[in-house]
Amino acid sequence: MNQDHAGYNPDQYWENRGGPSYREYTESAAYAQYHHAQHEFFTNLIAQLKPQCLLDFGCGTGKLFPIWTGVSEVHAYDRSQSQIEEARRAASRIRPENPYKVLHYVAPQRGEVPYDDDYFDLVVVAEVLLHVLPEDIGGLLDELRRICRGHLAVVTAAPFTNAAAHCFDHNYPALFMGRFDLIDDHAVLRQRYLVGRKIGAASVSRPQTFNLEPRTSDAILTA
Ligand SMILES: C[S@@+](CC[C@H](N)C(=O)[O-])C[C@H]1O[C@@H](n2cnc3c(N)ncnc32)[C@H](O)[C@@H]1O
């Protein structure tokens, strides 16, 4: 596991690396096989779970947006302004009659998530958690559990070979434990796919309204 992340500031990193250059990378021939595998996995997952309300957490440039068109309420969130600008452009093309709610919000705590409790049937976290600092990851999983009323789906790297300062080899089964029952854990093309069902989800009812206000006052919100 790479422990040496001195100098890695996640927000700064994704501000600089995000935007058009990140979109070009995910649209490149080199990335196509991963894109295809994720498309297939999430298309099947949506068909099985039939979520009414979905969050694409750390949505980046909106690479996965075309998959969510059959979901009635779609939210997408990222802390990076450069990523979210691309995501908004993608969202505006995809479903103008029922737009995705694309939110840029920088919570003071990196592990904090700006949504109401038990709001989402499905929270998708694709290629995000491997870039979350070890000191933030537990708090972030608590938050993902809090806002989720159904399932969490994670795509991450496996086996872990990237020693770069912005990548971390978290123990995912341990992170799911006590928060989500792990119902799928498999690898395709050196990417790991995990699906969890929120523990205690059956007793939870979904709030009727969604509050787009930031949960803390000193945040940047450009929704
Ligand atoms: C490798 S990109 C993946 C983007 C997208 N999910 C995809 O599959 O193309 C990682 C993204 O996670 C975002 N991110 C990292 N940590 C985050 C956090 N704590 N909250 C929200 N977004 C975060 C970054 O800004 C970046 O856009």
mmCIF file of C-alpha atoms and ligand atoms in Angstrom:
data_model
loop_
_atom_site.group_PDB
_atom_site.id
_atom_site.type_symbol
_atom_site.label_atom_id
_atom_site.label_comp_id
_atom_site.label_asym_id
_atom_site.label_seq_id
_atom_site.Cartn_x
_atom_site.Cartn_y
_atom_site.Cartn_z
ATOM 1 C CA MET A 1 0.000 0.000 0.000
ATOM 2 C CA ASN A 2 1.235 3.433 -0.858
ATOM 3 C CA GLN A 3 1.610 5.391 2.363
ATOM 4 C CA ASP A 4 3.569 8.297 0.939
ATOM 5 C CA HIS A 5 0.913 10.793 -0.031
ATOM 6 C CA ALA A 6 2.771 13.866 1.145
ATOM 7 C CA GLY A 7 1.951 16.723 -1.187
ATOM 8 C CA TYR A 8 -1.287 15.163 -2.489
ATOM 9 C CA ASN A 9 -4.153 17.565 -1.999
ATOM 10 C CA PRO A 10 -7.234 15.842 -3.504
ATOM 11 C CA ASP A 11 -9.127 19.043 -4.258
ATOM 12 C CA GLN A 12 -6.173 20.755 -5.892
ATOM 13 C CA TYR A 13 -5.283 17.609 -7.815
ATOM 14 C CA TRP A 14 -8.758 17.171 -9.337
ATOM 15 C CA GLU A 15 -9.107 20.855 -10.025
ATOM 16 C CA ASN A 16 -5.909 20.741 -12.102
ATOM 17 C CA ARG A 17 -6.406 17.308 -13.694
ATOM 18 C CA GLY A 18 -10.141 17.620 -14.236
ATOM 19 C CA GLY A 19 -12.084 19.108 -17.124
ATOM 20 C CA PRO A 20 -11.484 18.609 -20.864
ATOM 21 C CA SER A 21 -8.227 16.662 -20.431
ATOM 22 C CA TYR A 22 -9.908 14.161 -18.093
ATOM 23 C CA ARG A 23 -12.829 13.788 -20.511
ATOM 24 C CA GLU A 24 -10.389 13.167 -23.377
ATOM 25 C CA TYR A 25 -8.721 10.442 -21.303
ATOM 26 C CA THR A 26 -12.018 8.643 -20.595
ATOM 27 C CA GLU A 27 -12.939 8.916 -24.294
ATOM 28 C CA SER A 28 -9.552 7.627 -25.493
ATOM 29 C CA ALA A 29 -8.976 4.269 -27.176
ATOM 30 C CA ALA A 30 -6.749 3.207 -24.273
ATOM 31 C CA TYR A 31 -9.638 3.635 -21.823
ATOM 32 C CA ALA A 32 -12.388 2.166 -24.024
ATOM 33 C CA GLN A 33 -12.280 -1.349 -22.567
ATOM 34 C CA TYR A 34 -12.807 -0.028 -19.036
ATOM 35 C CA HIS A 35 -15.607 2.231 -20.189
ATOM 36 C CA HIS A 36 -17.278 -0.687 -21.933
ATOM 37 C CA ALA A 37 -16.999 -2.956 -18.861
ATOM 38 C CA GLN A 38 -18.445 -0.292 -16.577
ATOM 39 C CA HIS A 39 -21.251 0.422 -19.030
ATOM 40 C CA GLU A 40 -22.220 -3.244 -19.096
ATOM 41 C CA PHE A 41 -22.038 -3.637 -15.321
ATOM 42 C CA PHE A 42 -24.107 -0.550 -14.516
ATOM 43 C CA THR A 43 -26.673 -1.223 -17.236
ATOM 44 C CA ASN A 44 -27.294 -4.643 -15.667
ATOM 45 C CA LEU A 45 -27.322 -3.221 -12.158
ATOM 46 C CA ILE A 46 -29.932 -0.609 -13.085
ATOM 47 C CA ALA A 47 -32.075 -3.290 -14.716
ATOM 48 C CA GLN A 48 -31.902 -5.407 -11.556
ATOM 49 C CA LEU A 49 -32.314 -2.750 -8.871
ATOM 50 C CA LYS A 50 -34.612 -0.357 -10.768
ATOM 51 C CA PRO A 51 -33.647 2.663 -8.647
ATOM 52 C CA GLN A 52 -35.952 5.701 -8.798
ATOM 53 C CA CYS A 53 -33.367 8.052 -7.374
ATOM 54 C CA LEU A 54 -29.638 7.757 -8.071
ATOM 55 C CA LEU A 55 -26.508 9.673 -7.085
ATOM 56 C CA ASP A 56 -23.389 9.595 -9.290
ATOM 57 C CA PHE A 57 -20.927 10.530 -6.538
ATOM 58 C CA GLY A 58 -17.628 12.036 -7.751
ATOM 59 C CA CYS A 59 -19.191 12.108 -11.213
ATOM 60 C CA GLY A 60 -16.154 13.709 -12.871
ATOM 61 C CA THR A 61 -17.020 14.822 -16.400
ATOM 62 C CA GLY A 62 -20.178 12.705 -16.499
ATOM 63 C CA LYS A 63 -18.690 9.685 -18.244
ATOM 64 C CA LEU A 64 -21.442 7.428 -16.872
ATOM 65 C CA PHE A 65 -24.332 9.842 -17.485
ATOM 66 C CA PRO A 66 -25.722 8.085 -20.607
ATOM 67 C CA ILE A 67 -26.394 4.985 -18.478
ATOM 68 C CA TRP A 68 -28.782 6.743 -16.091
ATOM 69 C CA THR A 69 -31.380 7.972 -18.619
ATOM 70 C CA GLY A 70 -34.049 5.493 -17.450
ATOM 71 C CA VAL A 71 -33.777 6.604 -13.807
ATOM 72 C CA SER A 72 -36.422 9.176 -12.946
ATOM 73 C CA GLU A 73 -34.327 11.306 -10.572
ATOM 74 C CA VAL A 74 -30.579 11.584 -11.178
ATOM 75 C CA HIS A 75 -28.141 13.591 -9.075
ATOM 76 C CA ALA A 76 -24.449 14.036 -9.756
ATOM 77 C CA TYR A 77 -21.926 15.532 -7.376
ATOM 78 C CA ASP A 78 -18.261 16.445 -7.460
ATOM 79 C CA ARG A 79 -15.962 18.684 -5.439
ATOM 80 C CA SER A 80 -13.996 19.753 -8.538
ATOM 81 C CA GLN A 81 -15.250 22.795 -10.425
ATOM 82 C CA SER A 82 -13.331 21.873 -13.595
ATOM 83 C CA GLN A 83 -14.923 18.407 -13.614
ATOM 84 C CA ILE A 84 -18.407 19.721 -12.893
ATOM 85 C CA GLU A 85 -18.273 22.209 -15.782
ATOM 86 C CA GLU A 86 -17.763 19.290 -18.152
ATOM 87 C CA ALA A 87 -20.442 17.286 -16.334
ATOM 88 C CA ARG A 88 -22.962 20.104 -16.763
ATOM 89 C CA ARG A 89 -22.237 20.236 -20.497
ATOM 90 C CA ALA A 90 -22.755 16.473 -20.724
ATOM 91 C CA ALA A 91 -25.968 16.615 -18.661
ATOM 92 C CA SER A 92 -27.469 19.379 -20.793
ATOM 93 C CA ARG A 93 -27.191 17.172 -23.868
ATOM 94 C CA ILE A 94 -28.542 14.022 -22.275
ATOM 95 C CA ARG A 95 -32.024 14.616 -20.870
ATOM 96 C CA PRO A 96 -33.119 18.255 -21.100
ATOM 97 C CA GLU A 97 -36.769 17.364 -20.398
ATOM 98 C CA ASN A 98 -35.896 15.930 -16.971
ATOM 99 C CA PRO A 99 -32.420 17.300 -16.214
ATOM 100 C CA TYR A 100 -29.911 15.651 -13.985
ATOM 101 C CA LYS A 101 -29.252 17.711 -10.850
ATOM 102 C CA VAL A 102 -25.521 18.408 -11.095
ATOM 103 C CA LEU A 103 -24.023 19.852 -7.936
ATOM 104 C CA HIS A 104 -20.644 21.384 -7.246
ATOM 105 C CA TYR A 105 -20.133 21.687 -3.539
ATOM 106 C CA VAL A 106 -17.000 21.838 -1.437
ATOM 107 C CA ALA A 107 -17.869 20.776 2.066
ATOM 108 C CA PRO A 108 -15.385 21.983 4.685
ATOM 109 C CA GLN A 109 -14.709 18.355 5.581
ATOM 110 C CA ARG A 110 -13.673 16.220 2.602
ATOM 111 C CA GLY A 111 -15.664 13.285 3.985
ATOM 112 C CA GLU A 112 -18.873 15.311 4.216
ATOM 113 C CA VAL A 113 -21.636 14.837 1.651
ATOM 114 C CA PRO A 114 -24.327 17.477 1.012
ATOM 115 C CA TYR A 115 -27.517 15.402 0.801
ATOM 116 C CA ASP A 116 -30.349 14.437 3.104
ATOM 117 C CA ASP A 117 -30.484 11.192 5.044
ATOM 118 C CA ASP A 118 -31.813 8.072 3.281
ATOM 119 C CA TYR A 119 -32.367 9.880 0.009
ATOM 120 C CA PHE A 120 -30.927 7.637 -2.700
ATOM 121 C CA ASP A 121 -31.969 4.196 -3.848
ATOM 122 C CA LEU A 122 -28.545 3.768 -5.446
ATOM 123 C CA VAL A 123 -25.266 5.607 -4.869
ATOM 124 C CA VAL A 124 -22.625 5.007 -7.563
ATOM 125 C CA VAL A 125 -18.971 5.745 -6.736
ATOM 126 C CA ALA A 126 -16.843 4.991 -9.800
ATOM 127 C CA GLU A 127 -13.071 5.386 -9.623
ATOM 128 C CA VAL A 128 -13.298 7.793 -6.695
ATOM 129 C CA LEU A 129 -12.542 5.958 -3.449
ATOM 130 C CA LEU A 130 -9.022 4.945 -4.498
ATOM 131 C CA HIS A 131 -8.217 8.668 -4.570
ATOM 132 C CA VAL A 132 -9.620 9.415 -1.095
ATOM 133 C CA LEU A 133 -7.057 9.906 1.663
ATOM 134 C CA PRO A 134 -6.905 7.147 4.298
ATOM 135 C CA GLU A 135 -7.830 9.665 6.997
ATOM 136 C CA ASP A 136 -11.013 10.662 5.095
ATOM 137 C CA ILE A 137 -12.256 7.293 3.859
ATOM 138 C CA GLY A 138 -14.073 6.030 6.992
ATOM 139 C CA GLY A 139 -15.983 9.289 7.456
ATOM 140 C CA LEU A 140 -16.910 9.313 3.769
ATOM 141 C CA LEU A 141 -18.303 5.774 3.961
ATOM 142 C CA ASP A 142 -20.382 6.844 6.990
ATOM 143 C CA GLU A 143 -21.772 9.699 4.902
ATOM 144 C CA LEU A 144 -22.492 7.491 1.895
ATOM 145 C CA ARG A 145 -24.406 5.157 4.210
ATOM 146 C CA ARG A 146 -26.294 8.076 5.724
ATOM 147 C CA ILE A 147 -27.591 9.404 2.383
ATOM 148 C CA CYS A 148 -28.325 5.963 0.945
ATOM 149 C CA ARG A 149 -31.534 4.047 1.523
ATOM 150 C CA GLY A 150 -30.739 1.133 -0.789
ATOM 151 C CA HIS A 151 -27.507 0.157 -2.473
ATOM 152 C CA LEU A 152 -23.942 1.402 -2.905
ATOM 153 C CA ALA A 153 -21.956 0.421 -6.019
ATOM 154 C CA VAL A 154 -18.204 1.021 -6.142
ATOM 155 C CA VAL A 155 -15.682 0.683 -8.972
ATOM 156 C CA THR A 156 -12.073 0.806 -7.938
ATOM 157 C CA ALA A 157 -8.647 -0.529 -8.938
ATOM 158 C CA ALA A 158 -7.751 -4.223 -8.545
ATOM 159 C CA PRO A 159 -5.228 -5.589 -8.132
ATOM 160 C CA PHE A 160 -3.711 -2.456 -6.738
ATOM 161 C CA THR A 161 -0.529 -1.638 -8.650
ATOM 162 C CA ASN A 162 -0.505 2.134 -8.752
ATOM 163 C CA ALA A 163 2.076 3.541 -6.378
ATOM 164 C CA ALA A 164 1.275 7.150 -7.315
ATOM 165 C CA ALA A 165 0.772 9.584 -4.477
ATOM 166 C CA HIS A 166 -2.912 10.060 -5.390
ATOM 167 C CA CYS A 167 -3.894 6.367 -5.135
ATOM 168 C CA PHE A 168 -4.671 4.341 -2.019
ATOM 169 C CA ASP A 169 -5.288 0.655 -1.478
ATOM 170 C CA HIS A 170 -8.213 0.689 0.949
ATOM 171 C CA ASN A 171 -9.637 -2.446 2.561
ATOM 172 C CA TYR A 172 -13.091 -2.341 0.933
ATOM 173 C CA PRO A 173 -14.738 -5.340 2.649
ATOM 174 C CA ALA A 174 -13.694 -3.824 5.988
ATOM 175 C CA LEU A 175 -15.084 -0.446 4.939
ATOM 176 C CA PHE A 176 -18.414 -2.013 3.951
ATOM 177 C CA MET A 177 -18.636 -4.005 7.195
ATOM 178 C CA GLY A 178 -21.244 -2.633 9.598
ATOM 179 C CA ARG A 179 -22.433 -0.163 6.939
ATOM 180 C CA PHE A 180 -23.391 -2.222 3.885
ATOM 181 C CA ASP A 181 -23.880 -5.949 3.374
ATOM 182 C CA LEU A 182 -21.473 -6.853 0.570
ATOM 183 C CA ILE A 183 -23.571 -8.618 -2.080
ATOM 184 C CA ASP A 184 -21.118 -8.507 -4.999
ATOM 185 C CA ASP A 185 -17.316 -8.251 -5.192
ATOM 186 C CA HIS A 186 -15.652 -9.172 -8.475
ATOM 187 C CA ALA A 187 -12.954 -7.897 -10.811
ATOM 188 C CA VAL A 188 -13.006 -7.161 -14.536
ATOM 189 C CA LEU A 189 -9.954 -5.883 -16.412
ATOM 190 C CA ARG A 190 -8.052 -4.892 -13.284
ATOM 191 C CA GLN A 191 -11.014 -3.028 -11.905
ATOM 192 C CA ARG A 192 -12.916 -4.179 -8.838
ATOM 193 C CA TYR A 193 -16.698 -3.911 -8.614
ATOM 194 C CA LEU A 194 -18.397 -3.986 -5.219
ATOM 195 C CA VAL A 195 -22.102 -3.695 -4.432
ATOM 196 C CA GLY A 196 -23.488 -3.340 -0.928
ATOM 197 C CA ARG A 197 -27.001 -3.194 0.484
ATOM 198 C CA LYS A 198 -27.409 -0.691 3.281
ATOM 199 C CA ILE A 199 -27.659 -2.408 6.620
ATOM 200 C CA GLY A 200 -31.058 -1.590 8.097
ATOM 201 C CA ALA A 201 -32.364 -0.255 4.776
ATOM 202 C CA ALA A 202 -35.729 -2.063 4.943
ATOM 203 C CA SER A 203 -36.892 0.035 7.889
ATOM 204 C CA VAL A 204 -36.009 3.320 6.229
ATOM 205 C CA SER A 205 -38.526 5.464 4.349
ATOM 206 C CA ARG A 206 -37.469 8.083 1.831
ATOM 207 C CA PRO A 207 -38.057 11.771 2.520
ATOM 208 C CA GLN A 208 -40.479 13.445 0.116
ATOM 209 C CA THR A 209 -38.382 16.504 -0.599
ATOM 210 C CA PHE A 210 -34.783 17.070 -1.541
ATOM 211 C CA ASN A 211 -32.927 19.975 -0.030
ATOM 212 C CA LEU A 212 -30.238 21.380 -2.324
ATOM 213 C CA GLU A 213 -29.032 23.835 0.281
ATOM 214 C CA PRO A 214 -25.516 23.171 1.528
ATOM 215 C CA ARG A 215 -25.486 21.679 4.988
ATOM 216 C CA THR A 216 -22.846 24.141 6.105
ATOM 217 C CA SER A 217 -22.722 27.845 5.443
ATOM 218 C CA ASP A 218 -19.079 28.311 4.428
ATOM 219 C CA ALA A 219 -19.297 26.036 1.408
ATOM 220 C CA ILE A 220 -19.056 26.873 -2.253
ATOM 221 C CA LEU A 221 -22.263 25.918 -4.035
ATOM 222 C CA THR A 222 -22.839 26.349 -7.743
ATOM 223 C CA ALA A 223 -25.898 24.207 -8.319
HETATM 224 C C1 LIG B 1 -10.921 9.436 -11.367
HETATM 225 S S1 LIG B 1 -12.201 10.629 -11.312
HETATM 226 C C2 LIG B 1 -13.631 9.603 -11.647
HETATM 227 C C3 LIG B 1 -14.771 10.397 -12.218
HETATM 228 C C4 LIG B 1 -15.999 9.573 -12.629
HETATM 229 N N1 LIG B 1 -16.645 8.934 -11.499
HETATM 230 C C5 LIG B 1 -15.635 8.573 -13.683
HETATM 231 O O1 LIG B 1 -15.816 7.369 -13.453
HETATM 232 O O2 LIG B 1 -15.169 8.993 -14.740
HETATM 233 C C6 LIG B 1 -12.346 10.933 -9.567
HETATM 234 C C7 LIG B 1 -13.351 12.046 -9.229
HETATM 235 O O3 LIG B 1 -13.690 11.975 -7.849
HETATM 236 C C8 LIG B 1 -13.840 13.289 -7.379
HETATM 237 N N2 LIG B 1 -13.695 13.242 -5.926
HETATM 238 C C9 LIG B 1 -12.626 12.811 -5.221
HETATM 239 N N3 LIG B 1 -12.884 12.888 -3.900
HETATM 240 C C10 LIG B 1 -14.142 13.373 -3.768
HETATM 241 C C11 LIG B 1 -14.989 13.688 -2.654
HETATM 242 N N4 LIG B 1 -14.573 13.511 -1.391
HETATM 243 N N5 LIG B 1 -16.203 14.179 -2.891
HETATM 244 C C12 LIG B 1 -16.634 14.344 -4.180
HETATM 245 N N6 LIG B 1 -15.896 14.074 -5.268
HETATM 246 C C13 LIG B 1 -14.654 13.594 -5.061
HETATM 247 C C14 LIG B 1 -12.751 14.060 -8.092
HETATM 248 O O4 LIG B 1 -12.994 15.452 -8.078
HETATM 249 C C15 LIG B 1 -12.817 13.451 -9.483
HETATM 250 O O5 LIG B 1 -13.713 14.128 -10.326
#
